[in-house]
Amino acid sequence: MESFNPADCIQDLQFFGEYGDVNPSISDSSTYTFLSAKKMFDTFESNVEGCYLYSRHTSPSNLYLDSALAAMEGTESASVTASGMGAITSTLLQLCGNGDHIVSSRTVYGGTYAFLKNFAPRMGIKTSFVDITKLDLVEAAINSDTKILYCETVSNPLLEVADIASLSKIAKKHNLKLVVDNTFSPLSVAPARLGADIVLHSLTKYINGTSDTIGGVVCSSVEFINSLKNVNDGATMLLGPTMDSLRSASILKNLRTLHIRMKQHSHNAMYLSAKLEADGIKTVYPGLPSHPSHELYRTMIHPDYGYGGMMTIDVGSFDKANALMELMQERNVGYLAVSLGFYKTLFTAPGNSTSSEIPLDEQEAMGLTNSLVRFSIGLDNDIERTYQMIKKCMQELHIL
Ligand SMILES: *Cc1c(COP(=O)(O)O)cnc(C)c1O
């Protein structure tokens, strides 16, 4: 694991602009000219190397970001999309059709859950939701129609860890594609190196890191990425979740600092979770020895980037959770907002916002209580100072 450092792979890429610019030129066009009609025909048919046709298919700017993200994930290829959901739904619809079946972790992003539960059945695609940490249950849910095993490296919002290497063995045995959403753990975990066939991200979160855009990516083999872009039956080509070139250029620039940011997010979250747990607050963070998958996760992560910036606490009641979030916002600890990966700490009560698609009884069965507060810990310079601010809020609200 340690010999592969994804940040070095990004660092080693060299993209110049057309005048020797230190950033690549931005392609500001939707369509491209050809010197000969034959070349245009050939490009349309088979992706002639170095030729561009139409920017829904691909654009030079998007290819720079594609290659940087493929390098980061250690996959042959990648394709950026206009959103994380655009990457997820295109991938699932490329691999599945009428009559097919998916085995998915039951704790996935709310939008993914809603798509699998409510939307995919309209196309004849059924999903079984399982506890992804119980490998025997995962295998038992597979049937002869199953095409995909789907999970998140670290799940949203419960921070359950998927044993990707073991899931990959199950997937191979049953001839399934293992699709992993790695949004919570860029650089820390490289799922493809653990056996995942397809790695997805919402770029909206850590990778872009500035909460100023929505974006996504699919990282996989050249064969799968080309199938997504196929003009006759490719999901991204035909459904059209295309990222704009101006935006992919700005995300590429933000990607350059991802390694520094991930170290600080992980450092801060480790510090706060240890302090709050020691204070007696029920805290979930994969870096804490109390986390049920701590030992497994320790073997999965690249030590340089740590256990990530996401943690949850349970403050005992719904009213206390809301009061705490409002007070922390008032004191400028962070913002009461969905999303994650920002420089500022963000907090939400996921039972009532990002996971509201999951029915209440199912939420309770999986430990997703409405007194849970999910934190995306920011890049705070002095995390002890932040801890003291949070502690004061908790004392005033009689949580501590
Ligand atoms: C935000 C998120 C998504 C969806 O991505 P968008 O960019 O909002 O479409 C998918 N998976 C996870 C884990 C997320 O956090």
Coordinates of C-alpha atoms and ligand atoms in Angstrom, one line a residue:
M1 CA 0.0 0.0 0.0
E2 CA 2.5 2.5 1.2
S3 CA 4.7 2.4 -2.0
F4 CA 1.8 3.9 -3.9
N5 CA 1.2 7.5 -3.0
P6 CA -1.7 9.0 -5.0
A7 CA -0.6 12.5 -4.3
D8 CA 2.8 11.8 -6.0
C9 CA 0.9 10.5 -9.0
I10 CA -1.0 13.7 -9.3
Q11 CA 2.1 15.8 -8.6
D12 CA 4.0 14.1 -11.4
L13 CA 1.5 15.0 -14.1
Q14 CA 2.6 17.9 -16.3
F15 CA 0.0 19.8 -18.2
F16 CA 1.0 22.9 -20.1
G17 CA -1.2 25.5 -21.8
E18 CA -0.7 26.3 -25.5
Y19 CA 1.8 29.2 -24.7
G20 CA 3.7 27.2 -22.1
D21 CA 1.2 28.3 -19.5
V22 CA 1.6 26.6 -16.1
N23 CA -2.0 25.6 -16.2
P24 CA -3.5 23.9 -19.2
S25 CA -5.5 26.0 -21.6
I26 CA -9.3 25.9 -21.1
S27 CA -11.2 24.6 -24.1
D28 CA -14.0 27.1 -24.5
S29 CA -15.9 25.3 -27.3
S30 CA -18.8 22.9 -27.7
T31 CA -17.7 21.6 -31.1
Y32 CA -14.4 21.1 -33.1
T33 CA -13.5 21.5 -36.7
F34 CA -12.0 18.8 -39.0
L35 CA -9.7 19.3 -42.0
S36 CA -11.3 16.3 -43.8
A37 CA -14.8 14.8 -43.8
K38 CA -13.3 11.4 -43.5
K39 CA -11.5 12.2 -40.3
M40 CA -14.7 13.5 -38.8
F41 CA -16.5 10.2 -39.7
D42 CA -13.6 8.1 -38.2
T43 CA -13.7 10.2 -35.0
F44 CA -17.4 9.7 -34.7
E45 CA -17.1 6.0 -35.1
S46 CA -14.1 5.2 -33.0
N47 CA -12.6 8.0 -30.9
V48 CA -9.5 8.8 -33.0
E49 CA -6.7 9.7 -30.6
G50 CA -6.3 13.5 -30.1
C51 CA -9.5 14.4 -32.0
Y52 CA -12.5 16.1 -30.5
L53 CA -15.9 16.1 -31.9
Y54 CA -18.5 17.6 -29.5
S55 CA -18.0 18.5 -25.8
R56 CA -20.8 16.3 -24.5
H57 CA -18.6 13.4 -25.6
T58 CA -15.3 14.8 -24.2
S59 CA -13.3 18.0 -24.2
P60 CA -9.6 18.7 -23.8
S61 CA -10.1 20.4 -20.4
N62 CA -12.1 17.5 -19.1
L63 CA -9.5 15.0 -20.2
Y64 CA -6.9 16.8 -18.0
L65 CA -9.0 16.4 -15.0
D66 CA -9.9 12.8 -16.1
S67 CA -6.3 11.9 -16.2
A68 CA -5.4 13.5 -12.9
L69 CA -8.3 11.6 -11.2
A70 CA -7.4 8.3 -12.9
A71 CA -3.8 8.8 -11.6
M72 CA -5.1 9.5 -8.1
E73 CA -7.3 6.3 -8.1
G74 CA -4.7 4.1 -9.9
T75 CA -7.2 3.3 -12.7
E76 CA -6.5 3.2 -16.4
S77 CA -9.0 5.9 -17.2
A78 CA -11.7 8.2 -15.8
S79 CA -14.5 10.5 -16.9
V80 CA -15.8 13.5 -15.1
T81 CA -19.5 14.3 -14.8
A82 CA -21.6 17.3 -13.9
S83 CA -22.4 15.8 -10.5
G84 CA -21.7 12.9 -8.2
M85 CA -25.2 11.6 -8.9
G86 CA -24.5 11.9 -12.7
A87 CA -21.5 9.6 -12.2
I88 CA -23.4 7.1 -10.0
T89 CA -26.6 6.9 -12.1
S90 CA -24.7 6.7 -15.4
T91 CA -22.6 3.8 -14.0
L92 CA -25.5 1.9 -12.7
L93 CA -27.6 2.3 -15.8
Q94 CA -24.6 1.4 -18.0
L95 CA -24.2 -1.9 -16.2
C96 CA -27.9 -2.8 -15.5
G97 CA -31.1 -3.0 -17.4
N98 CA -34.5 -4.6 -17.2
G99 CA -34.5 -7.7 -15.0
D100 CA -31.1 -7.0 -13.4
H101 CA -30.4 -6.9 -9.7
I102 CA -28.0 -4.9 -7.5
V103 CA -26.7 -5.7 -4.0
S104 CA -26.1 -2.4 -2.2
S105 CA -25.0 -1.3 1.2
R106 CA -28.0 0.0 3.1
T107 CA -26.1 3.0 4.4
V108 CA -25.3 4.9 1.3
Y109 CA -25.7 8.5 0.3
G110 CA -29.4 9.5 0.5
G111 CA -29.6 10.3 -3.2
T112 CA -28.1 7.0 -4.2
Y113 CA -30.5 5.2 -1.9
A114 CA -33.5 7.1 -3.3
F115 CA -32.3 6.3 -6.9
L116 CA -32.0 2.6 -6.2
K117 CA -35.1 2.3 -4.1
N118 CA -37.5 4.6 -6.1
F119 CA -36.2 5.3 -9.5
A120 CA -34.3 2.2 -10.8
P121 CA -37.3 -0.1 -10.3
R122 CA -39.1 2.0 -13.0
M123 CA -36.5 0.5 -15.4
G124 CA -36.9 -3.0 -14.0
I125 CA -33.7 -2.8 -11.8
K126 CA -34.2 -4.3 -8.3
T127 CA -31.9 -3.7 -5.3
S128 CA -31.3 -5.6 -2.1
F129 CA -30.0 -3.5 0.7
V130 CA -27.7 -5.2 3.1
D131 CA -25.4 -4.5 6.1
I132 CA -22.2 -4.2 4.1
T133 CA -20.0 -5.1 7.1
K134 CA -21.6 -8.6 7.2
L135 CA -20.0 -10.4 4.3
D136 CA -22.1 -13.5 4.7
L137 CA -25.3 -11.4 4.4
V138 CA -23.8 -9.7 1.3
E139 CA -23.1 -13.0 -0.4
A140 CA -26.5 -14.4 0.6
A141 CA -28.2 -11.5 -1.1
I142 CA -26.6 -12.3 -4.5
N143 CA -28.8 -14.1 -7.1
S144 CA -28.5 -15.1 -10.7
D145 CA -29.7 -11.7 -11.9
T146 CA -27.2 -9.7 -9.8
K147 CA -24.8 -7.5 -11.7
I148 CA -23.4 -5.0 -9.2
L149 CA -22.1 -5.0 -5.7
Y150 CA -22.3 -1.3 -4.5
C151 CA -20.9 0.4 -1.5
E152 CA -19.2 3.4 -0.1
T153 CA -15.7 3.1 1.4
V154 CA -16.8 4.9 4.5
S155 CA -20.5 5.1 4.6
N156 CA -22.7 8.2 4.8
P157 CA -23.6 9.1 7.5
L158 CA -22.8 6.2 9.8
L159 CA -19.1 5.9 8.9
E160 CA -19.3 2.1 8.5
V161 CA -16.2 0.8 6.7
A162 CA -16.6 -1.5 3.7
D163 CA -14.0 -4.3 3.5
I164 CA -13.2 -3.7 -0.1
A165 CA -10.7 -6.4 -0.6
S166 CA -13.1 -9.1 0.8
L167 CA -16.0 -7.6 -1.2
S168 CA -13.9 -7.8 -4.3
K169 CA -13.3 -11.5 -3.8
I170 CA -17.1 -12.0 -3.5
A171 CA -17.7 -9.9 -6.6
K172 CA -15.2 -11.9 -8.6
K173 CA -16.5 -15.2 -7.5
H174 CA -20.0 -14.3 -8.7
N175 CA -18.9 -12.3 -11.7
L176 CA -20.2 -9.0 -10.5
K177 CA -18.8 -5.5 -10.8
L178 CA -17.7 -4.0 -7.5
V179 CA -18.7 -0.3 -7.6
V180 CA -17.3 1.9 -4.7
D181 CA -18.2 5.5 -3.9
N182 CA -15.0 6.9 -2.4
T183 CA -16.2 10.4 -1.8
F184 CA -15.4 10.4 1.9
S185 CA -11.9 9.1 1.6
P186 CA -9.9 10.5 -1.4
L187 CA -6.2 9.8 -1.2
S188 CA -6.7 7.9 2.1
V189 CA -8.1 4.9 0.3
A190 CA -7.6 3.7 -3.3
P191 CA -10.4 1.2 -3.8
A192 CA -9.3 0.1 -7.2
R193 CA -6.0 -1.1 -5.7
L194 CA -8.1 -3.2 -3.2
G195 CA -10.0 -4.8 -6.1
A196 CA -12.9 -2.4 -6.9
D197 CA -13.8 -2.4 -10.6
I198 CA -15.3 1.1 -10.6
V199 CA -14.5 4.0 -8.3
L200 CA -16.9 7.0 -8.1
H201 CA -16.6 10.4 -6.4
S202 CA -18.7 13.4 -5.8
L203 CA -16.1 16.0 -6.7
T204 CA -18.4 18.5 -4.9
K205 CA -16.9 17.4 -1.5
Y206 CA -13.2 17.1 -0.6
I207 CA -11.7 16.9 -4.1
N208 CA -12.9 20.4 -5.1
G209 CA -13.0 21.5 -1.5
T210 CA -14.3 25.0 -1.9
S211 CA -18.1 24.3 -1.9
D212 CA -18.5 26.4 -5.1
T213 CA -19.6 23.7 -7.5
I214 CA -21.2 20.3 -8.1
G215 CA -19.1 17.6 -9.9
G216 CA -18.5 13.9 -10.2
V217 CA -16.2 11.3 -11.7
V218 CA -16.2 7.7 -12.7
C219 CA -12.7 6.0 -12.5
S220 CA -12.3 2.6 -14.2
S221 CA -10.8 0.6 -17.1
V222 CA -10.4 2.2 -20.5
E223 CA -13.0 -0.3 -21.7
F224 CA -15.7 0.8 -19.2
I225 CA -15.0 4.5 -19.6
N226 CA -15.2 4.2 -23.4
S227 CA -18.5 2.3 -23.0
L228 CA -19.9 5.2 -21.0
K229 CA -19.0 7.6 -23.8
N230 CA -20.1 5.4 -26.7
V231 CA -22.2 7.5 -29.1
N232 CA -24.7 4.6 -29.7
D233 CA -25.2 3.2 -26.2
G234 CA -23.1 5.1 -23.6
A235 CA -24.9 6.4 -20.5
T236 CA -22.9 9.6 -20.1
M237 CA -23.0 10.3 -23.8
L238 CA -26.8 9.7 -24.1
L239 CA -28.0 10.9 -20.7
G240 CA -25.8 14.0 -20.8
P241 CA -24.4 14.7 -17.3
T242 CA -21.5 16.6 -18.9
M243 CA -19.1 18.8 -16.8
D244 CA -18.4 22.2 -18.3
S245 CA -14.8 22.8 -19.3
L246 CA -14.5 26.0 -17.3
R247 CA -15.5 24.1 -14.2
S248 CA -13.2 21.2 -14.8
A249 CA -10.3 23.6 -15.1
S250 CA -11.1 25.1 -11.7
I251 CA -11.5 21.7 -10.1
L252 CA -8.1 20.6 -11.4
K253 CA -6.5 23.6 -9.8
N254 CA -8.2 22.8 -6.4
L255 CA -7.1 19.1 -6.7
R256 CA -3.5 20.3 -6.5
T257 CA -3.9 21.0 -2.7
L258 CA -6.0 18.0 -1.8
H259 CA -3.1 16.2 0.0
I260 CA -2.5 19.1 2.3
R261 CA -6.2 19.6 3.0
M262 CA -6.8 15.9 3.7
K263 CA -4.0 15.8 6.2
Q264 CA -5.4 18.8 8.1
H265 CA -9.0 17.5 7.9
S266 CA -7.9 14.1 9.3
H267 CA -5.7 15.7 12.0
N268 CA -8.5 17.9 13.2
A269 CA -11.1 15.2 13.2
M270 CA -8.9 12.8 15.0
Y271 CA -8.1 15.4 17.7
L272 CA -11.8 16.4 18.2
S273 CA -13.2 12.9 18.2
A274 CA -10.7 11.7 20.8
K275 CA -11.4 14.7 23.0
L276 CA -15.2 14.4 22.7
E277 CA -15.1 10.7 23.3
A278 CA -12.9 11.2 26.4
D279 CA -15.5 13.7 27.6
G280 CA -18.1 10.9 27.5
I281 CA -19.9 12.0 24.2
K282 CA -20.9 9.0 22.0
T283 CA -18.5 9.6 19.1
V284 CA -18.1 7.7 15.9
Y285 CA -14.8 8.2 14.0
P286 CA -12.9 5.5 12.1
G287 CA -9.7 6.7 13.7
L288 CA -10.9 5.8 17.2
P289 CA -10.0 2.4 18.5
S290 CA -13.7 2.2 19.7
H291 CA -14.9 2.2 16.1
P292 CA -16.0 -1.4 15.1
S293 CA -13.9 -1.3 11.9
H294 CA -10.9 0.6 13.2
E295 CA -8.4 -2.2 12.8
L296 CA -9.6 -3.0 9.3
Y297 CA -9.6 0.6 8.3
R298 CA -6.1 1.1 9.6
T299 CA -4.9 -1.5 7.1
M300 CA -6.8 0.1 4.2
I301 CA -5.7 3.7 4.5
H302 CA -2.6 5.4 3.3
P303 CA -1.1 6.6 6.6
D304 CA -0.1 10.0 5.2
Y305 CA -3.8 11.0 4.8
G306 CA -5.4 9.5 8.0
Y307 CA -8.9 8.6 8.8
G308 CA -10.6 11.5 7.1
G309 CA -12.6 14.5 8.2
M310 CA -16.0 13.0 8.9
M311 CA -17.2 12.2 12.4
T312 CA -20.6 11.9 14.2
I313 CA -21.7 12.4 17.7
D314 CA -25.0 11.5 19.4
V315 CA -26.1 14.1 21.8
G316 CA -29.1 12.2 23.2
S317 CA -32.1 14.0 21.7
F318 CA -33.4 15.7 18.6
D319 CA -33.9 19.0 20.4
K320 CA -30.4 19.0 21.8
A321 CA -28.9 18.2 18.4
N322 CA -30.7 21.1 16.8
A323 CA -29.9 23.5 19.7
L324 CA -26.2 22.5 19.5
M325 CA -26.0 23.1 15.8
E326 CA -27.6 26.5 16.0
L327 CA -25.4 27.5 18.9
M328 CA -22.2 26.3 17.2
Q329 CA -23.2 28.3 14.1
E330 CA -23.9 31.4 16.2
R331 CA -20.4 31.1 17.8
N332 CA -18.9 30.5 14.4
V333 CA -17.6 27.0 15.0
G334 CA -18.9 26.2 11.6
Y335 CA -22.1 26.2 9.5
L336 CA -25.3 24.3 9.7
A337 CA -25.2 23.0 6.2
V338 CA -25.3 19.7 4.2
S339 CA -22.3 18.7 2.1
L340 CA -18.7 18.2 3.3
G341 CA -15.1 18.8 2.6
F342 CA -15.2 22.6 3.0
Y343 CA -12.5 24.7 4.8
K344 CA -15.1 25.5 7.4
T345 CA -16.7 22.8 9.7
L346 CA -20.1 21.9 8.5
F347 CA -22.7 20.0 10.5
T348 CA -26.1 18.5 9.9
A349 CA -28.5 16.1 11.6
P350 CA -28.5 13.4 8.8
G351 CA -31.6 11.6 10.0
N352 CA -33.6 14.6 9.0
S353 CA -31.8 16.0 6.0
T354 CA -29.3 14.1 3.8
S355 CA -30.8 10.7 4.7
S356 CA -34.5 11.8 4.9
E357 CA -35.2 9.4 1.9
I358 CA -34.6 6.4 4.3
P359 CA -37.9 5.6 6.1
L360 CA -37.8 6.3 9.9
D361 CA -38.1 2.6 11.0
E362 CA -35.2 1.6 8.7
Q363 CA -33.1 4.5 10.0
E364 CA -33.6 3.4 13.6
A365 CA -32.7 -0.2 12.7
M366 CA -29.3 0.9 11.4
G367 CA -28.5 3.3 14.3
L368 CA -29.3 6.4 12.4
T369 CA -31.0 8.3 15.2
N370 CA -32.4 11.8 15.0
S371 CA -30.1 12.9 17.8
L372 CA -27.0 12.2 15.6
V373 CA -25.0 15.2 14.4
R374 CA -22.6 14.6 11.5
F375 CA -19.5 16.8 11.3
S376 CA -17.3 17.5 8.3
I377 CA -14.4 18.9 10.3
G378 CA -12.8 22.0 8.6
L379 CA -9.2 23.1 8.2
D380 CA -9.1 25.0 11.5
N381 CA -5.5 26.1 12.3
D382 CA -5.9 25.7 16.1
I383 CA -8.2 22.7 16.7
E384 CA -7.8 22.9 20.5
R385 CA -9.4 26.4 20.3
T386 CA -12.2 24.9 18.3
Y387 CA -12.6 22.1 20.8
Q388 CA -12.9 24.6 23.6
M389 CA -15.6 26.5 21.7
I390 CA -17.6 23.2 21.1
K391 CA -17.2 22.2 24.7
K392 CA -18.5 25.5 25.9
C393 CA -21.6 25.2 23.6
M394 CA -22.2 21.7 25.0
Q395 CA -21.9 22.8 28.6
E396 CA -24.3 25.7 28.1
L397 CA -26.8 23.2 26.6
H398 CA -26.2 20.6 29.4
I399 CA -25.0 18.1 26.9
L400 CA -21.7 17.9 28.9
Ligands
LIG1 C1 -22.7 14.3 -2.1 C2 -22.5 12.8 -2.3 C3 -23.0 12.2 -3.5 C4 -23.7 13.0 -4.6 O1 -22.9 13.9 -5.2 P1 -23.4 15.2 -5.9 O2 -22.2 15.9 -6.4 O3 -24.1 16.0 -4.9 O4 -24.3 14.8 -7.0 C5 -22.7 10.8 -3.6 N1 -22.1 10.1 -2.7 C6 -21.7 10.7 -1.5 C7 -21.0 9.8 -0.5 C8 -21.9 12.0 -1.3 O5 -21.4 12.6 -0.2

